[in-house]
mmCIF file of C-alpha atoms and ligand atoms in Angstrom:
data_model
loop_
_atom_site.group_PDB
_atom_site.id
_atom_site.type_symbol
_atom_site.label_atom_id
_atom_site.label_comp_id
_atom_site.label_asym_id
_atom_site.label_seq_id
_atom_site.Cartn_x
_atom_site.Cartn_y
_atom_site.Cartn_z
ATOM 1 C CA MET A 1 16.661 7.370 -10.781
ATOM 2 C CA ILE A 2 15.296 5.051 -8.132
ATOM 3 C CA PRO A 3 11.983 6.393 -6.802
ATOM 4 C CA ARG A 4 12.070 7.276 -3.150
ATOM 5 C CA HIS A 5 8.488 6.130 -2.596
ATOM 6 C CA ILE A 6 6.697 3.414 -4.577
ATOM 7 C CA ALA A 7 3.000 2.840 -3.869
ATOM 8 C CA ILE A 8 1.214 -0.180 -5.315
ATOM 9 C CA ILE A 9 -2.444 -1.047 -5.866
ATOM 10 C CA MET A 10 -2.153 -4.823 -5.700
ATOM 11 C CA ASP A 11 -4.977 -5.983 -7.932
ATOM 12 C CA GLY A 12 -5.923 -9.138 -9.802
ATOM 13 C CA ASN A 13 -5.780 -11.893 -7.178
ATOM 14 C CA GLY A 14 -9.319 -13.029 -7.924
ATOM 15 C CA ARG A 15 -8.780 -13.127 -11.690
ATOM 16 C CA TRP A 16 -5.516 -14.996 -11.233
ATOM 17 C CA ALA A 17 -7.354 -17.671 -9.254
ATOM 18 C CA LYS A 18 -10.217 -17.777 -11.753
ATOM 19 C CA GLU A 19 -7.816 -18.346 -14.649
ATOM 20 C CA LYS A 20 -6.474 -21.331 -12.769
ATOM 21 C CA LYS A 21 -9.951 -22.530 -11.775
ATOM 22 C CA LEU A 22 -9.061 -22.041 -8.119
ATOM 23 C CA PRO A 23 -11.113 -20.354 -5.368
ATOM 24 C CA ARG A 24 -10.487 -16.581 -5.014
ATOM 25 C CA VAL A 25 -8.725 -17.028 -1.700
ATOM 26 C CA LYS A 26 -5.956 -19.019 -3.407
ATOM 27 C CA GLY A 27 -5.280 -15.876 -5.393
ATOM 28 C CA HIS A 28 -4.855 -13.909 -2.178
ATOM 29 C CA ALA A 29 -2.476 -16.535 -0.779
ATOM 30 C CA ALA A 30 -0.392 -16.329 -3.960
ATOM 31 C CA GLY A 31 -0.619 -12.535 -3.672
ATOM 32 C CA ALA A 32 1.103 -12.696 -0.286
ATOM 33 C CA GLU A 33 4.076 -14.366 -1.971
ATOM 34 C CA ALA A 34 4.154 -11.559 -4.502
ATOM 35 C CA VAL A 35 4.308 -9.094 -1.596
ATOM 36 C CA ARG A 36 7.380 -10.890 -0.262
ATOM 37 C CA ARG A 37 9.104 -10.766 -3.661
ATOM 38 C CA THR A 38 8.208 -7.113 -4.132
ATOM 39 C CA VAL A 39 9.484 -6.019 -0.718
ATOM 40 C CA GLU A 40 12.731 -7.876 -1.359
ATOM 41 C CA ALA A 41 13.161 -6.346 -4.823
ATOM 42 C CA CYS A 42 12.511 -2.826 -3.528
ATOM 43 C CA ARG A 43 14.938 -3.299 -0.679
ATOM 44 C CA GLU A 44 17.621 -4.513 -3.068
ATOM 45 C CA MET A 45 17.093 -1.481 -5.284
ATOM 46 C CA GLY A 46 17.423 0.886 -2.346
ATOM 47 C CA VAL A 47 13.818 2.118 -2.337
ATOM 48 C CA LYS A 48 13.182 3.822 1.027
ATOM 49 C CA TRP A 49 9.364 3.822 1.083
ATOM 50 C CA LEU A 50 6.999 1.123 -0.178
ATOM 51 C CA THR A 51 3.255 1.451 0.388
ATOM 52 C CA LEU A 52 0.916 -1.413 -0.477
ATOM 53 C CA TYR A 53 -2.859 -1.146 -0.781
ATOM 54 C CA ALA A 54 -4.073 -4.310 0.919
ATOM 55 C CA PHE A 55 -7.697 -3.619 1.932
ATOM 56 C CA SER A 56 -9.847 -0.655 0.950
ATOM 57 C CA THR A 57 -12.768 0.915 2.801
ATOM 58 C CA GLU A 58 -14.881 -0.439 -0.066
ATOM 59 C CA ASN A 59 -13.608 -4.014 0.244
ATOM 60 C CA TRP A 60 -16.143 -4.580 3.085
ATOM 61 C CA LYS A 61 -18.617 -5.155 0.238
ATOM 62 C CA ARG A 62 -17.060 -8.603 -0.268
ATOM 63 C CA SER A 63 -18.195 -11.839 1.349
ATOM 64 C CA LYS A 64 -17.496 -12.432 5.031
ATOM 65 C CA THR A 65 -15.540 -15.546 4.102
ATOM 66 C CA GLU A 66 -13.206 -13.633 1.800
ATOM 67 C CA ILE A 67 -12.762 -10.759 4.273
ATOM 68 C CA ASN A 68 -11.988 -13.123 7.148
ATOM 69 C CA PHE A 69 -9.547 -15.016 4.974
ATOM 70 C CA LEU A 70 -7.762 -11.783 4.061
ATOM 71 C CA PHE A 71 -7.379 -10.695 7.689
ATOM 72 C CA SER A 72 -6.217 -14.141 8.746
ATOM 73 C CA LEU A 73 -3.714 -14.243 5.876
ATOM 74 C CA LEU A 74 -2.475 -10.832 6.872
ATOM 75 C CA GLY A 75 -1.976 -11.896 10.484
ATOM 76 C CA LYS A 76 0.034 -14.913 9.355
ATOM 77 C CA PHE A 77 2.012 -12.798 6.907
ATOM 78 C CA LEU A 78 2.986 -10.302 9.594
ATOM 79 C CA ALA A 79 3.939 -12.998 12.080
ATOM 80 C CA GLY A 80 6.000 -14.773 9.427
ATOM 81 C CA GLU A 81 7.780 -11.611 8.293
ATOM 82 C CA GLU A 82 8.821 -10.286 11.688
ATOM 83 C CA LYS A 83 12.220 -12.006 11.615
ATOM 84 C CA ASN A 84 12.901 -10.871 8.066
ATOM 85 C CA MET A 85 11.973 -7.291 8.925
ATOM 86 C CA LEU A 86 14.372 -7.194 11.866
ATOM 87 C CA LYS A 87 17.147 -8.829 9.850
ATOM 88 C CA ASN A 88 16.762 -6.486 6.902
ATOM 89 C CA GLY A 89 16.079 -3.233 8.715
ATOM 90 C CA ILE A 90 12.486 -2.961 7.494
ATOM 91 C CA ARG A 91 10.354 -0.516 9.430
ATOM 92 C CA PHE A 92 6.703 -1.523 9.484
ATOM 93 C CA ASN A 93 3.875 0.991 9.252
ATOM 94 C CA ALA A 94 0.130 0.972 8.568
ATOM 95 C CA ILE A 95 -2.337 3.571 7.300
ATOM 96 C CA GLY A 96 -6.127 3.456 7.267
ATOM 97 C CA ASP A 97 -8.794 3.215 9.930
ATOM 98 C CA LEU A 98 -7.456 0.309 11.939
ATOM 99 C CA SER A 99 -10.237 0.608 14.529
ATOM 100 C CA ALA A 100 -12.553 -1.580 12.420
ATOM 101 C CA LEU A 101 -10.060 -4.456 12.057
ATOM 102 C CA PRO A 102 -10.040 -7.586 14.259
ATOM 103 C CA GLU A 103 -8.476 -6.863 17.631
ATOM 104 C CA ALA A 104 -5.780 -9.533 17.328
ATOM 105 C CA LEU A 105 -4.652 -8.089 14.025
ATOM 106 C CA VAL A 106 -4.500 -4.555 15.416
ATOM 107 C CA LYS A 107 -2.413 -5.852 18.320
ATOM 108 C CA LYS A 108 -0.005 -7.534 15.915
ATOM 109 C CA ILE A 109 0.261 -4.331 13.844
ATOM 110 C CA THR A 110 0.893 -2.182 16.909
ATOM 111 C CA ALA A 111 3.534 -4.568 18.232
ATOM 112 C CA LEU A 112 5.308 -4.816 14.880
ATOM 113 C CA LYS A 113 5.332 -1.034 14.492
ATOM 114 C CA LYS A 114 6.943 -0.759 17.892
ATOM 115 C CA ILE A 115 9.531 -3.509 17.386
ATOM 116 C CA THR A 116 10.636 -2.141 13.999
ATOM 117 C CA GLY A 117 10.111 1.541 14.782
ATOM 118 C CA GLU A 118 13.791 2.479 14.980
ATOM 119 C CA LEU A 119 14.931 0.595 11.878
ATOM 120 C CA ASP A 120 16.068 2.782 9.038
ATOM 121 C CA GLY A 121 16.022 0.586 5.934
ATOM 122 C CA LEU A 122 12.871 0.442 3.858
ATOM 123 C CA THR A 123 9.622 1.637 5.433
ATOM 124 C CA LEU A 124 6.890 -0.833 4.466
ATOM 125 C CA THR A 125 3.433 0.691 4.864
ATOM 126 C CA LEU A 126 0.299 -1.406 4.477
ATOM 127 C CA ALA A 127 -2.921 0.424 3.659
ATOM 128 C CA LEU A 128 -5.596 -1.421 5.634
ATOM 129 C CA ASN A 129 -9.218 -0.386 5.723
ATOM 130 C CA TYR A 130 -7.814 2.596 3.867
ATOM 131 C CA GLY A 131 -9.793 4.952 1.679
ATOM 132 C CA SER A 132 -8.540 8.357 0.692
ATOM 133 C CA ARG A 133 -11.911 10.050 1.202
ATOM 134 C CA ASP A 134 -12.257 8.468 4.625
ATOM 135 C CA GLU A 135 -8.714 9.588 5.492
ATOM 136 C CA ILE A 136 -9.483 13.156 4.444
ATOM 137 C CA ILE A 137 -12.762 13.253 6.363
ATOM 138 C CA ARG A 138 -11.048 11.873 9.476
ATOM 139 C CA ALA A 139 -8.344 14.537 9.097
ATOM 140 C CA VAL A 140 -10.944 17.311 8.833
ATOM 141 C CA LYS A 141 -12.693 16.018 11.944
ATOM 142 C CA LYS A 142 -9.388 16.088 13.864
ATOM 143 C CA LEU A 143 -8.765 19.658 12.739
ATOM 144 C CA LEU A 144 -12.260 20.822 13.667
ATOM 145 C CA ALA A 145 -11.914 19.254 17.098
ATOM 146 C CA ALA A 146 -8.583 21.064 17.527
ATOM 147 C CA ARG A 147 -10.056 24.413 16.381
ATOM 148 C CA LEU A 148 -7.274 24.685 13.828
ATOM 149 C CA SER A 149 -5.471 27.947 13.213
ATOM 150 C CA GLY A 150 -2.094 28.921 11.723
ATOM 151 C CA ASP A 151 -0.504 26.898 8.922
ATOM 152 C CA VAL A 152 -3.552 25.085 7.517
ATOM 153 C CA GLU A 153 -1.653 23.114 4.861
ATOM 154 C CA LYS A 154 0.833 21.732 7.387
ATOM 155 C CA ALA A 155 -1.881 21.007 9.957
ATOM 156 C CA PHE A 156 -3.972 19.225 7.307
ATOM 157 C CA GLU A 157 -1.075 17.096 6.054
ATOM 158 C CA ASP A 158 -0.161 16.228 9.626
ATOM 159 C CA ALA A 159 -3.737 15.110 10.250
ATOM 160 C CA LEU A 160 -3.594 12.652 7.352
ATOM 161 C CA ASP A 161 -2.574 9.020 7.969
ATOM 162 C CA THR A 162 0.505 9.654 5.834
ATOM 163 C CA LYS A 163 1.960 12.231 8.233
ATOM 164 C CA GLY A 164 5.759 12.153 7.923
ATOM 165 C CA MET A 165 5.712 10.125 4.702
ATOM 166 C CA PRO A 166 6.883 11.592 1.394
ATOM 167 C CA ASP A 167 4.310 11.608 -1.420
ATOM 168 C CA PRO A 168 4.563 8.598 -3.729
ATOM 169 C CA ASP A 169 6.861 9.185 -6.721
ATOM 170 C CA ILE A 170 5.164 6.392 -8.631
ATOM 171 C CA ILE A 171 1.882 4.564 -8.190
ATOM 172 C CA ILE A 172 1.762 1.120 -9.792
ATOM 173 C CA ARG A 173 -1.448 -0.795 -10.425
ATOM 174 C CA SER A 174 -1.454 -4.399 -11.551
ATOM 175 C CA SER A 175 -4.168 -6.344 -13.437
ATOM 176 C CA GLY A 176 -4.880 -3.827 -16.189
ATOM 177 C CA GLU A 177 -7.386 -1.644 -14.297
ATOM 178 C CA MET A 178 -6.656 2.036 -14.800
ATOM 179 C CA ARG A 179 -8.062 3.787 -11.761
ATOM 180 C CA LEU A 180 -6.941 4.774 -8.284
ATOM 181 C CA SER A 181 -9.870 3.229 -6.391
ATOM 182 C CA ASN A 182 -9.683 5.712 -3.501
ATOM 183 C CA PHE A 183 -5.924 5.306 -2.935
ATOM 184 C CA LEU A 184 -3.809 8.303 -1.831
ATOM 185 C CA LEU A 185 -5.834 10.834 -3.798
ATOM 186 C CA TYR A 186 -4.316 13.887 -2.086
ATOM 187 C CA GLN A 187 -0.801 12.451 -2.004
ATOM 188 C CA ALA A 188 -0.907 11.396 -5.682
ATOM 189 C CA ALA A 189 -1.102 14.988 -6.938
ATOM 190 C CA TYR A 190 2.208 14.638 -8.823
ATOM 191 C CA SER A 191 2.817 10.897 -8.742
ATOM 192 C CA GLU A 192 3.755 9.143 -11.949
ATOM 193 C CA LEU A 193 1.193 6.459 -12.780
ATOM 194 C CA TYR A 194 2.165 3.037 -14.075
ATOM 195 C CA PHE A 195 -0.341 0.414 -15.148
ATOM 196 C CA THR A 196 0.505 -3.155 -16.062
ATOM 197 C CA GLY A 197 -1.710 -6.034 -17.170
ATOM 198 C CA THR A 198 0.221 -8.493 -15.003
ATOM 199 C CA LEU A 199 -1.986 -9.927 -12.274
ATOM 200 C CA TRP A 200 -0.723 -9.292 -8.749
ATOM 201 C CA PRO A 201 0.171 -12.924 -7.872
ATOM 202 C CA ASP A 202 2.519 -12.948 -10.910
ATOM 203 C CA PHE A 203 4.262 -9.796 -9.703
ATOM 204 C CA GLY A 204 7.920 -9.812 -8.702
ATOM 205 C CA LYS A 205 11.362 -8.375 -9.264
ATOM 206 C CA ASP A 206 11.089 -8.154 -13.073
ATOM 207 C CA GLU A 207 7.833 -6.213 -12.900
ATOM 208 C CA ILE A 208 9.168 -3.771 -10.328
ATOM 209 C CA GLN A 209 12.309 -3.233 -12.342
ATOM 210 C CA LYS A 210 10.239 -2.545 -15.472
ATOM 211 C CA ALA A 211 8.158 0.025 -13.598
ATOM 212 C CA VAL A 212 11.260 1.731 -12.194
ATOM 213 C CA LYS A 213 12.816 1.821 -15.676
ATOM 214 C CA SER A 214 9.696 3.495 -17.043
ATOM 215 C CA TYR A 215 9.756 5.964 -14.142
ATOM 216 C CA SER A 216 13.412 6.811 -14.800
ATOM 217 C CA ALA A 217 12.634 7.779 -18.380
ATOM 218 C CA ARG A 218 9.908 10.255 -17.408
ATOM 219 C CA ASN A 219 10.231 13.982 -17.080
ATOM 220 C CA ARG A 220 8.557 15.248 -13.922
ATOM 221 C CA ARG A 221 7.712 18.882 -14.300
ATOM 222 C CA PHE A 222 5.574 19.689 -11.269
ATOM 223 C CA GLY A 223 3.874 22.466 -13.205
ATOM 224 C CA GLY A 224 7.147 24.063 -14.335
ATOM 225 C CA TYR A 225 9.146 23.451 -17.536
HETATM 226 C C1 LIG B 301 -6.682 -7.486 -5.036
HETATM 227 O O1 LIG B 301 -7.203 -8.515 -5.817
HETATM 228 C C2 LIG B 301 -6.730 -7.806 -3.567
HETATM 229 C C3 LIG B 301 -7.706 -7.019 -2.800
HETATM 230 C C4 LIG B 301 -8.446 -6.059 -3.261
HETATM 231 C C5 LIG B 301 -7.859 -7.383 -1.411
HETATM 232 P P1 LIG B 301 -8.765 -8.653 -6.098
HETATM 233 O O2 LIG B 301 -9.345 -9.531 -5.049
HETATM 234 O O3 LIG B 301 -9.405 -7.325 -6.237
HETATM 235 O O4 LIG B 301 -8.740 -9.414 -7.488
HETATM 236 P P2 LIG B 301 -9.708 -9.174 -8.738
HETATM 237 O O5 LIG B 301 -9.703 -7.713 -9.033
HETATM 238 O O6 LIG B 301 -11.058 -9.671 -8.334
HETATM 239 O O7 LIG B 301 -9.086 -9.996 -9.821
HETATM 240 C C1 LIG B 302 -8.336 -1.796 -4.951
HETATM 241 O O1 LIG B 302 -8.696 -2.957 -5.617
HETATM 242 C C2 LIG B 302 -8.109 -2.085 -3.500
HETATM 243 C C3 LIG B 302 -6.936 -2.883 -3.201
HETATM 244 C C4 LIG B 302 -6.029 -3.285 -4.041
HETATM 245 C C5 LIG B 302 -6.791 -3.230 -1.805
HETATM 246 P P1 LIG B 302 -10.240 -3.327 -5.893
HETATM 247 O O2 LIG B 302 -10.218 -4.582 -6.684
HETATM 248 O O3 LIG B 302 -10.970 -3.333 -4.619
HETATM 249 O O4 LIG B 302 -10.715 -2.084 -6.764
HETATM 250 P P2 LIG B 302 -11.922 -1.927 -7.781
HETATM 251 O O5 LIG B 302 -13.160 -2.354 -7.074
HETATM 252 O O6 LIG B 302 -11.624 -2.798 -8.963
HETATM 253 O O7 LIG B 302 -11.904 -0.477 -8.151
HETATM 254 MG MG1 LIG B 303 -9.734 -6.103 -7.823
#
């Protein structure tokens, strides 16, 4: 069974660079290539939803240099991928509090969402300045402002950034860390978890296929038998 929605915590760029005695940012640049390979592999397999954790609400704790590099890399990545997205029917999406990101990047994100909005191949969602707790608090604020009544579960889920997205079937984390680090905590209620020691810049088709194979062999019970 091919999972409908794969979500990935892309981790290990810094360690990859360190192993090679390179600056951390080189790890991020190599990580962008791994994103390309992963999107391509998922598309080939017929995965409909791919969500990638690119910058967490906690990643602001890093140096200004690293943060600026990440945003600049992201801008270049999006500009460079536009053609490929249109050619391959990839619909672009973003979750997280985009209001804190550089204006030029937000503009690029908004434009790309619009240009690819009607495509019906894979939906590629980047989690940017995303934190599950922040998402939940923002949702609660929206509901309080709207004086919510009626179907609370539906209203709550619609107030989350992931409105309209299916929950992830599998969450993959690279680099050997075994935690969720504030990623999709509500949505992960019944996700299968897959951890691999491979560092993110070494990620590609083989790794994705291994994860999907592991997923296929699992028995999802959702609290039943
Ligand atoms: C993941 O790699 C990328 C981001 C969190 C932006 P890291 O930068 O966390 O790499 P490690 O964990 O230090 O190796
Ligand atoms: C999680 O990785 C965030 C992203 C992959 C964007 P981190 O490297 O920031 O997570 P921790 O600090 O090891 O939990
Ligand atoms: Mg890390």
